[in-house]
Short mmCIF file of C-alpha atoms and ligand atoms in Angstrom, two decimals:
data_model
loop_
_atom_site.label_atom_id
_atom_site.label_comp_id
_atom_site.label_asym_id
_atom_site.label_seq_id
_atom_site.Cartn_x
_atom_site.Cartn_y
_atom_site.Cartn_z
CA MET O 1 -45.77 -36.01 24.85
CA ILE O 2 -47.92 -36.73 27.73
CA LEU O 3 -46.69 -35.12 30.91
CA ARG O 4 -48.42 -36.79 33.94
CA GLY O 5 -49.04 -34.95 37.23
CA LEU O 6 -49.37 -31.61 36.52
CA LEU O 7 -52.06 -30.66 38.56
CA ALA O 8 -50.45 -27.96 40.60
CA SER O 9 -49.03 -26.32 37.80
CA LEU O 10 -52.32 -26.16 36.14
CA VAL O 11 -53.92 -23.75 38.60
CA GLY O 12 -53.59 -20.75 36.55
CA LEU O 13 -55.08 -22.42 33.49
CA SER O 14 -57.45 -24.63 35.69
CA LEU O 15 -60.73 -23.16 34.30
CA CYS O 16 -62.89 -22.61 37.39
CA ALA O 17 -66.68 -23.30 36.03
CA GLN O 18 -67.82 -20.34 37.28
CA GLU O 19 -65.50 -18.34 35.72
CA ARG O 20 -65.33 -17.87 32.10
CA PRO O 21 -66.84 -20.34 29.50
CA LEU O 22 -64.79 -22.80 28.27
CA VAL O 23 -64.54 -24.19 24.59
CA LEU O 24 -62.39 -27.34 23.64
CA ARG O 25 -61.46 -28.21 20.06
CA ALA O 26 -60.01 -31.32 18.39
CA ALA O 27 -59.84 -33.14 15.11
CA ARG O 28 -62.51 -35.40 16.27
CA LEU O 29 -65.08 -35.61 18.75
CA LEU O 30 -66.88 -39.21 19.06
CA ASP O 31 -70.70 -39.86 19.65
CA VAL O 32 -70.63 -42.42 21.46
CA ARG O 33 -74.06 -43.83 21.37
CA THR O 34 -73.60 -43.88 17.67
CA GLY O 35 -69.99 -44.29 16.98
CA THR O 36 -70.47 -41.44 14.88
CA LEU O 37 -67.28 -39.08 14.34
CA SER O 38 -67.56 -35.54 14.05
CA SER O 39 -64.59 -33.52 12.71
CA PRO O 40 -63.88 -31.08 13.45
CA GLY O 41 -64.96 -31.69 17.32
CA GLN O 42 -65.95 -29.06 19.43
CA VAL O 43 -68.00 -28.96 22.81
CA TRP O 44 -68.36 -25.86 25.14
CA VAL O 45 -68.81 -25.95 28.93
CA LYS O 46 -69.87 -23.29 31.57
CA ASP O 47 -70.66 -24.08 35.18
CA GLY O 48 -69.28 -27.22 35.07
CA ARG O 49 -71.97 -28.48 32.15
CA ILE O 50 -72.02 -29.21 28.69
CA GLN O 51 -73.67 -26.33 26.93
CA ALA O 52 -76.16 -25.86 23.90
CA GLY O 53 -75.77 -23.55 20.68
CA ILE O 54 -72.88 -21.16 19.95
CA PRO O 55 -70.19 -20.46 22.76
CA PRO O 56 -70.05 -16.89 23.68
CA ALA O 57 -67.46 -14.49 22.40
CA GLU O 58 -65.44 -14.21 26.01
CA ALA O 59 -65.12 -18.09 26.10
CA GLN O 60 -61.28 -19.24 26.30
CA VAL O 61 -60.69 -21.46 23.20
CA LEU O 62 -58.67 -24.85 23.99
CA ASP O 63 -57.16 -26.48 20.74
CA LEU O 64 -56.24 -29.97 21.46
CA GLY O 65 -54.97 -30.65 17.96
CA ASP O 66 -55.31 -34.02 16.26
CA ARG O 67 -57.26 -35.47 18.93
CA THR O 68 -60.81 -37.15 19.72
CA LEU O 69 -62.98 -35.59 22.26
CA LEU O 70 -64.93 -38.26 24.43
CA PRO O 71 -66.96 -38.42 27.50
CA GLY O 72 -64.62 -39.32 30.84
CA LEU O 73 -64.10 -43.20 31.39
CA ILE O 74 -65.95 -44.68 34.14
CA ASP O 75 -64.84 -47.81 35.84
CA THR O 76 -67.68 -49.72 37.57
CA HIS O 77 -65.00 -52.16 39.45
CA THR O 78 -62.37 -50.59 41.50
CA HIS O 79 -60.24 -51.14 44.62
CA LEU O 80 -59.03 -47.85 45.02
CA LEU O 81 -57.79 -48.66 48.49
CA PHE O 82 -55.82 -51.74 47.59
CA ARG O 83 -51.73 -51.96 46.64
CA ALA O 84 -51.28 -54.26 44.19
CA GLY O 85 -48.39 -56.68 44.50
CA LEU O 86 -48.35 -57.08 48.42
CA GLY O 87 -48.78 -60.82 48.40
CA GLU O 88 -51.10 -62.63 50.75
CA LEU O 89 -49.02 -61.96 53.73
CA GLY O 90 -48.40 -58.26 52.92
CA HIS O 91 -52.15 -57.43 53.04
CA LEU O 92 -52.22 -58.47 56.43
CA LYS O 93 -49.60 -56.26 57.67
CA ARG O 94 -51.27 -52.97 56.37
CA SER O 95 -53.30 -50.54 58.85
CA HIS O 96 -56.59 -48.97 57.61
CA ALA O 97 -54.60 -45.85 57.51
CA ALA O 98 -52.33 -46.65 55.43
CA GLN O 99 -54.75 -48.04 53.06
CA VAL O 100 -56.51 -44.89 52.75
CA LEU O 101 -53.29 -42.97 52.11
CA ASP O 102 -52.98 -45.41 49.25
CA GLY O 103 -56.41 -44.70 48.33
CA VAL O 104 -55.51 -41.04 47.81
CA VAL O 105 -52.82 -41.50 45.69
CA ASN O 106 -54.33 -44.06 43.82
CA ALA O 107 -57.62 -41.78 43.06
CA ARG O 108 -55.22 -39.16 41.20
CA LYS O 109 -53.94 -41.72 39.15
CA VAL O 110 -56.78 -43.36 37.82
CA LEU O 111 -58.61 -39.42 37.29
CA GLU O 112 -55.41 -38.79 35.42
CA ALA O 113 -56.04 -41.65 33.34
CA GLY O 114 -59.32 -40.16 32.13
CA PHE O 115 -61.64 -42.25 34.39
CA THR O 116 -63.72 -39.22 35.96
CA THR O 117 -66.24 -41.85 37.90
CA VAL O 118 -65.72 -44.98 39.52
CA ARG O 119 -67.94 -47.35 41.45
CA ASP O 120 -65.18 -48.96 44.30
CA VAL O 121 -66.54 -52.57 45.19
CA GLY O 122 -64.94 -54.15 48.60
CA ALA O 123 -62.93 -51.66 50.73
CA SER O 124 -61.18 -53.78 53.38
CA ALA O 125 -60.68 -50.60 55.40
CA ASP O 126 -62.67 -49.10 58.18
CA PHE O 127 -65.05 -47.59 55.17
CA GLY O 128 -62.19 -45.65 54.38
CA ASP O 129 -63.80 -45.58 50.63
CA VAL O 130 -66.55 -43.49 52.33
CA ALA O 131 -63.99 -40.92 53.60
CA LEU O 132 -62.27 -41.26 50.36
CA ARG O 133 -65.40 -39.84 48.33
CA ASP O 134 -66.51 -37.51 50.49
CA ALA O 135 -62.61 -35.83 50.65
CA ILE O 136 -62.87 -36.13 46.28
CA ALA O 137 -66.62 -34.47 46.64
CA ARG O 138 -65.54 -31.54 48.70
CA GLY O 139 -62.79 -30.91 46.49
CA ASP O 140 -60.31 -31.80 49.05
CA ILE O 141 -58.01 -34.08 46.83
CA PRO O 142 -58.38 -34.95 43.27
CA GLY O 143 -59.88 -38.17 42.34
CA PRO O 144 -63.14 -39.43 40.31
CA ARG O 145 -66.66 -39.26 41.57
CA MET O 146 -67.00 -42.42 43.57
CA LEU O 147 -69.80 -44.63 44.32
CA VAL O 148 -68.95 -47.09 47.06
CA GLY O 149 -69.85 -50.39 48.82
CA GLY O 150 -67.52 -50.76 52.32
CA PRO O 151 -66.66 -54.24 52.81
CA SER O 152 -67.86 -56.86 50.71
CA LEU O 153 -70.68 -59.30 52.71
CA SER O 154 -69.48 -62.80 52.94
CA ILE O 155 -70.44 -66.34 54.50
CA THR O 156 -68.58 -67.64 56.96
CA GLY O 157 -65.28 -69.24 54.92
CA GLY O 158 -66.25 -67.31 52.21
CA HIS O 159 -64.32 -65.25 49.51
CA GLY O 160 -64.44 -62.41 52.16
CA ASP O 161 -63.28 -64.19 54.99
CA LEU O 162 -59.58 -64.87 55.94
CA ASN O 163 -59.13 -68.91 55.53
CA GLY O 164 -56.24 -71.00 55.46
CA PHE O 165 -54.63 -69.21 58.84
CA PRO O 166 -54.50 -70.35 62.45
CA PRO O 167 -58.00 -69.24 64.17
CA HIS O 168 -56.12 -66.46 65.75
CA LEU O 169 -55.72 -64.72 62.67
CA HIS O 170 -59.49 -63.82 61.55
CA SER O 171 -61.08 -61.00 59.21
CA GLY O 172 -63.19 -59.85 61.74
CA ASP O 173 -66.92 -60.56 61.41
CA GLU O 174 -68.61 -57.73 60.99
CA HIS O 175 -69.38 -58.41 57.56
CA LEU O 176 -69.73 -62.05 57.49
CA VAL O 177 -73.64 -62.56 56.99
CA ASP O 178 -75.12 -66.44 57.86
CA SER O 179 -78.56 -65.66 58.13
CA PRO O 180 -81.29 -63.46 56.70
CA ASP O 181 -81.76 -61.45 59.84
CA ARG O 182 -78.30 -60.60 60.01
CA ALA O 183 -78.26 -59.93 56.46
CA ARG O 184 -80.95 -57.23 56.85
CA HIS O 185 -79.16 -55.65 60.00
CA THR O 186 -75.61 -55.98 58.36
CA VAL O 187 -77.53 -54.15 55.25
CA ARG O 188 -78.85 -51.02 57.53
CA GLU O 189 -75.47 -50.90 59.27
CA TRP O 190 -73.50 -50.33 56.31
CA ARG O 191 -76.30 -47.85 55.05
CA LYS O 192 -75.86 -45.95 58.48
CA ARG O 193 -71.85 -45.74 57.81
CA GLY O 194 -72.77 -43.53 54.26
CA VAL O 195 -72.51 -46.64 51.33
CA ASP O 196 -73.90 -45.87 48.06
CA LEU O 197 -74.58 -50.01 47.22
CA ILE O 198 -74.07 -53.17 48.64
CA LYS O 199 -70.94 -55.95 47.46
CA LEU O 200 -71.68 -59.13 48.20
CA HIS O 201 -69.48 -62.43 47.35
CA ALA O 202 -71.80 -65.05 45.83
CA THR O 203 -68.99 -67.48 45.19
CA GLY O 204 -65.63 -68.16 46.12
CA GLY O 205 -62.68 -66.16 44.56
CA VAL O 206 -59.10 -66.54 42.85
CA LEU O 207 -57.21 -64.21 45.08
CA SER O 208 -58.65 -65.81 48.18
CA ASN O 209 -55.94 -68.65 48.28
CA HIS O 210 -58.01 -71.17 50.03
CA ASP O 211 -61.64 -71.30 48.51
CA ASP O 212 -63.64 -72.42 45.73
CA PRO O 213 -64.44 -69.81 43.24
CA GLY O 214 -67.11 -72.09 41.32
CA ALA O 215 -69.11 -72.69 44.80
CA PRO O 216 -72.03 -70.62 45.38
CA SER O 217 -72.09 -69.13 48.87
CA PHE O 218 -75.23 -67.63 50.40
CA SER O 219 -78.81 -69.97 50.57
CA PRO O 220 -81.49 -68.37 48.76
CA PRO O 221 -82.85 -66.91 51.86
CA GLU O 222 -80.00 -64.75 52.80
CA PHE O 223 -79.31 -63.73 48.92
CA LYS O 224 -82.93 -62.12 48.76
CA ALA O 225 -82.60 -60.55 52.36
CA ILE O 226 -79.79 -58.35 50.89
CA VAL O 227 -81.09 -57.62 47.83
CA GLU O 228 -84.56 -56.81 49.58
CA GLU O 229 -83.45 -54.89 52.41
CA ALA O 230 -80.46 -52.75 50.28
CA ASN O 231 -83.34 -52.21 47.50
CA ARG O 232 -85.58 -50.73 50.31
CA ARG O 233 -82.94 -48.47 51.68
CA GLY O 234 -82.44 -47.14 47.86
CA MET O 235 -79.33 -49.22 47.18
CA ASP O 236 -78.41 -51.56 44.36
CA VAL O 237 -76.35 -55.08 44.91
CA CYS O 238 -73.40 -56.26 42.92
CA ALA O 239 -72.51 -59.91 43.21
CA HIS O 240 -68.64 -61.14 42.72
CA ALA O 241 -69.34 -64.63 40.86
CA HIS O 242 -66.97 -66.97 39.01
CA GLY O 243 -69.20 -70.29 39.31
CA ASP O 244 -72.33 -70.30 37.21
CA ALA O 245 -74.65 -71.93 40.04
CA GLY O 246 -73.60 -68.55 42.19
CA ILE O 247 -74.15 -66.18 39.49
CA ARG O 248 -77.78 -67.63 38.60
CA GLU O 249 -78.42 -67.58 42.37
CA ALA O 250 -77.45 -63.60 42.77
CA THR O 251 -79.58 -62.73 39.44
CA LEU O 252 -82.30 -64.53 40.73
CA ALA O 253 -82.31 -62.88 44.08
CA GLY O 254 -82.20 -59.15 41.77
CA VAL O 255 -78.88 -58.04 41.84
CA ARG O 256 -77.85 -54.95 39.66
CA SER O 257 -74.43 -56.56 38.54
CA ILE O 258 -72.38 -59.39 38.34
CA GLU O 259 -68.72 -58.97 38.96
CA HIS O 260 -66.23 -60.98 36.59
CA GLY O 261 -69.23 -63.43 35.89
CA SER O 262 -66.04 -66.07 34.70
CA LEU O 263 -68.07 -69.67 34.20
CA LEU O 264 -71.66 -68.08 32.74
CA SER O 265 -73.47 -70.29 30.97
CA ALA O 266 -76.09 -69.42 28.23
CA ALA O 267 -79.02 -70.62 30.60
CA THR O 268 -77.84 -67.97 32.90
CA ALA O 269 -77.05 -65.58 30.79
CA MET O 270 -80.77 -65.80 29.33
CA GLU O 271 -81.87 -65.24 33.05
CA MET O 272 -79.99 -62.22 33.33
CA LYS O 273 -81.07 -60.82 30.01
CA ALA O 274 -84.62 -61.17 31.18
CA ARG O 275 -83.97 -59.06 34.51
CA GLY O 276 -81.74 -56.56 32.78
CA THR O 277 -78.80 -57.41 35.15
CA PHE O 278 -75.37 -56.21 34.13
CA LEU O 279 -72.43 -58.10 33.77
CA VAL O 280 -68.79 -56.35 34.81
CA PRO O 281 -66.18 -58.63 33.25
CA THR O 282 -62.73 -57.48 34.84
CA LEU O 283 -60.95 -59.29 32.05
CA TYR O 284 -57.51 -57.93 32.66
CA ALA O 285 -57.10 -58.81 36.42
CA LEU O 286 -57.09 -62.78 35.72
CA GLU O 287 -54.98 -62.16 33.16
CA SER O 288 -52.42 -59.99 35.20
CA ILE O 289 -52.66 -63.12 37.84
CA LEU O 290 -50.52 -64.97 35.19
CA LEU O 291 -48.12 -62.38 33.82
CA PRO O 292 -44.63 -64.06 33.70
CA GLY O 293 -42.32 -63.93 36.76
CA ASN O 294 -45.50 -63.43 38.53
CA PRO O 295 -44.60 -59.55 39.25
CA TYR O 296 -48.01 -59.08 41.82
CA ARG O 297 -46.49 -62.07 43.85
CA PHE O 298 -50.08 -63.77 43.90
CA PRO O 299 -49.70 -67.35 45.77
CA GLU O 300 -49.59 -70.45 44.37
CA GLY O 301 -53.19 -71.55 44.68
CA SER O 302 -54.36 -68.43 43.03
CA LEU O 303 -52.25 -69.07 40.36
CA ALA O 304 -53.73 -73.04 39.95
CA LYS O 305 -57.19 -71.07 40.16
CA ALA O 306 -56.09 -68.70 37.63
CA ARG O 307 -54.77 -70.87 35.27
CA ALA O 308 -58.17 -73.19 35.45
CA ILE O 309 -60.22 -70.31 35.17
CA LEU O 310 -58.89 -68.35 32.36
CA PRO O 311 -59.33 -70.87 29.40
CA LEU O 312 -63.20 -71.18 30.52
CA ARG O 313 -63.74 -67.14 30.36
CA ARG O 314 -63.05 -66.54 27.33
CA ALA O 315 -66.21 -68.86 26.42
CA GLY O 316 -68.00 -67.43 29.23
CA PHE O 317 -67.78 -63.74 27.87
CA ARG O 318 -68.84 -65.09 24.39
CA VAL O 319 -72.44 -66.20 26.07
CA ALA O 320 -72.85 -62.74 27.50
CA LEU O 321 -72.07 -61.04 23.85
CA GLU O 322 -74.13 -63.32 22.35
CA ALA O 323 -76.88 -62.81 24.87
CA GLY O 324 -76.84 -59.35 24.11
CA LEU O 325 -76.43 -58.36 27.99
CA PRO O 326 -75.38 -55.11 29.04
CA ILE O 327 -71.79 -54.61 29.85
CA ALA O 328 -70.26 -52.32 31.80
CA TYR O 329 -66.31 -51.58 32.06
CA GLY O 330 -64.84 -53.08 35.60
CA THR O 331 -61.12 -53.43 36.11
CA ASP O 332 -60.50 -55.20 39.69
CA ILE O 333 -57.26 -52.29 39.85
CA GLY O 334 -55.89 -52.90 42.90
CA VAL O 335 -55.56 -56.35 41.84
CA PHE O 336 -53.23 -54.78 39.21
CA GLU O 337 -51.72 -51.29 39.21
CA HIS O 338 -53.88 -48.52 39.32
CA GLY O 339 -52.02 -46.16 36.45
CA GLN O 340 -53.22 -49.60 33.98
CA VAL O 341 -56.95 -48.62 34.26
CA ALA O 342 -57.35 -48.57 30.70
CA MET O 343 -55.97 -52.13 30.27
CA ASP O 344 -59.12 -53.45 30.05
CA PHE O 345 -60.33 -52.25 26.70
CA ARG O 346 -57.75 -53.96 24.73
CA TYR O 347 -58.92 -57.18 26.30
CA LEU O 348 -62.81 -56.11 25.71
CA VAL O 349 -61.49 -56.10 21.92
CA SER O 350 -59.41 -59.38 22.07
CA TYR O 351 -62.36 -61.15 23.32
CA GLY O 352 -64.66 -60.40 20.74
CA MET O 353 -66.27 -56.30 21.17
CA THR O 354 -66.11 -53.92 18.59
CA PRO O 355 -64.16 -50.71 19.47
CA LEU O 356 -66.84 -48.82 19.88
CA GLN O 357 -68.74 -51.41 21.99
CA ALA O 358 -65.76 -51.57 24.36
CA ILE O 359 -65.66 -47.38 24.70
CA GLN O 360 -69.60 -47.62 25.34
CA SER O 361 -69.11 -50.12 28.09
CA ALA O 362 -67.00 -47.20 29.85
CA THR O 363 -69.28 -44.14 28.91
CA VAL O 364 -73.08 -44.59 28.26
CA THR O 365 -73.56 -48.48 29.64
CA ALA O 366 -71.45 -47.86 33.01
CA ALA O 367 -73.67 -44.85 33.28
CA ARG O 368 -76.73 -46.76 33.48
CA LEU O 369 -75.59 -49.55 35.50
CA LEU O 370 -74.79 -46.25 38.10
CA ARG O 371 -77.99 -44.79 37.52
CA LEU O 372 -76.45 -41.78 36.49
CA GLU O 373 -77.16 -41.72 32.70
CA ALA O 374 -78.72 -38.51 32.97
CA GLU O 375 -75.36 -36.79 34.39
CA ILE O 376 -72.38 -38.39 32.86
CA GLY O 377 -71.47 -40.80 30.20
CA THR O 378 -72.38 -38.85 27.00
CA LEU O 379 -71.39 -35.13 25.42
CA GLU O 380 -75.08 -34.39 25.38
CA THR O 381 -76.06 -30.84 26.48
CA GLY O 382 -76.71 -30.93 30.32
CA ARG O 383 -74.23 -33.47 31.20
CA ALA O 384 -71.55 -33.03 33.85
CA ALA O 385 -68.57 -31.41 31.62
CA ASP O 386 -66.42 -34.97 32.21
CA ILE O 387 -64.44 -34.82 29.11
CA ILE O 388 -61.35 -36.30 27.70
CA ALA O 389 -59.27 -36.15 24.81
CA VAL O 390 -57.11 -39.02 23.06
CA GLU O 391 -54.37 -38.90 20.21
CA GLY O 392 -55.52 -40.27 17.01
CA ASP O 393 -58.89 -42.36 16.52
CA PRO O 394 -59.65 -44.96 19.51
CA LEU O 395 -62.29 -46.46 16.83
CA LYS O 396 -59.26 -47.32 14.99
CA ASP O 397 -56.62 -48.03 17.72
CA ILE O 398 -58.40 -49.31 21.16
CA THR O 399 -55.10 -48.94 23.05
CA THR O 400 -54.89 -45.09 22.69
CA LEU O 401 -57.43 -44.61 25.67
CA GLU O 402 -54.40 -46.00 27.61
CA ARG O 403 -52.82 -42.68 26.72
CA VAL O 404 -55.37 -40.12 27.71
CA ALA O 405 -53.88 -36.92 26.67
CA PHE O 406 -56.08 -34.45 28.17
CA VAL O 407 -58.55 -34.60 30.96
CA LEU O 408 -61.34 -32.06 31.93
CA GLN O 409 -63.80 -32.75 35.12
CA GLY O 410 -66.47 -30.66 35.95
CA GLY O 411 -65.58 -28.61 33.53
CA ARG O 412 -61.85 -27.93 35.35
CA VAL O 413 -58.53 -28.95 33.77
CA VAL O 414 -56.85 -32.00 35.61
CA GLN O 415 -54.36 -32.51 32.93
CA ARG O 416 -53.76 -31.35 29.49
CA PRO O 417 -51.04 -32.23 26.67
CA VAL O 418 -47.41 -30.75 26.58
CA ARG O 419 -46.62 -29.44 22.78
ZN1 ZN J 1 -62.67 -57.10 42.99
#
């Protein structure tokens, strides 16, 4: 049995990284690069890092029993400041402060579910994602290590604008970009406010009730200006894109990853492959829009778009797999409930990945997308001591990742099983 939310009671057990070395033992340890299971599994940590060789005699030993050790998971497409199920008008009623408070709650849920790093792409609030990232990094509140993008860049009338409402209701225009000059200014402004990356909307969306997910957005010179300026400031760009033309234009402009990528064609997949562009598929988000009874209260326009896209995206994902694209785990949580951050594993497998490929998408591949492969994503010596344990063997039952039993973050116990 797993009891969640034990953080406060664990203070006594929490192994402060600078104190005693810690040895983790379990029935198995998964090498996520090769798929090799060592049995029994053992890894030891000190000063927040995974260590080589034999642990010292004074080390504290934690035996996790019939479980499998693997690296902390990475979600490369989150919205920690969103709250699922508010409906279209409910979102309009929320203050920036309310969004940040939800972010605090959601950050903890995601960490306790075994996700020790996230890339948060598209907070609508007043750069609340930057504040949340910094509070977690300081150790003020529990949460995953975050990379953040601030508000997503959009064209006027695009996925990031507020469409279908009277003119006096608008989204604010700071993030709306309608020329290359404006693009450069906005990227510089976002950098000034502390973001790690830039997110743009290369096509319309599904949840935005009044635009076309198939239609590309920015002109090629605008795409190019955003990516060039971001790269000059040391930032990558990720592109929300459903339709193939938008995926292609964003890829040619040099974005690091395509988010969703629903209607990807084989020809565009080849362009992505040639450039090393990652795909972040967010499979369960689209499925969650069409759950029986519409528990998240999506408007009819979004339901209709999801119904149209869902049958096509399985083919798009196949194309990506067959092209051998790097596919990184991403959920779009916020569209659905944050505690369900591990739901995409079962969909990645049902859409054609092996369980090992699905686990790699959330570890080694995601770490590479974030350019953090020297820091996280494996249990190799010198990496951050971000380690989880799941019941049984995740290569045999991928859904065991939905019930993470133990979480260590930077050498500190976040969550442990109850015996
Ligand atoms: Zn998203």
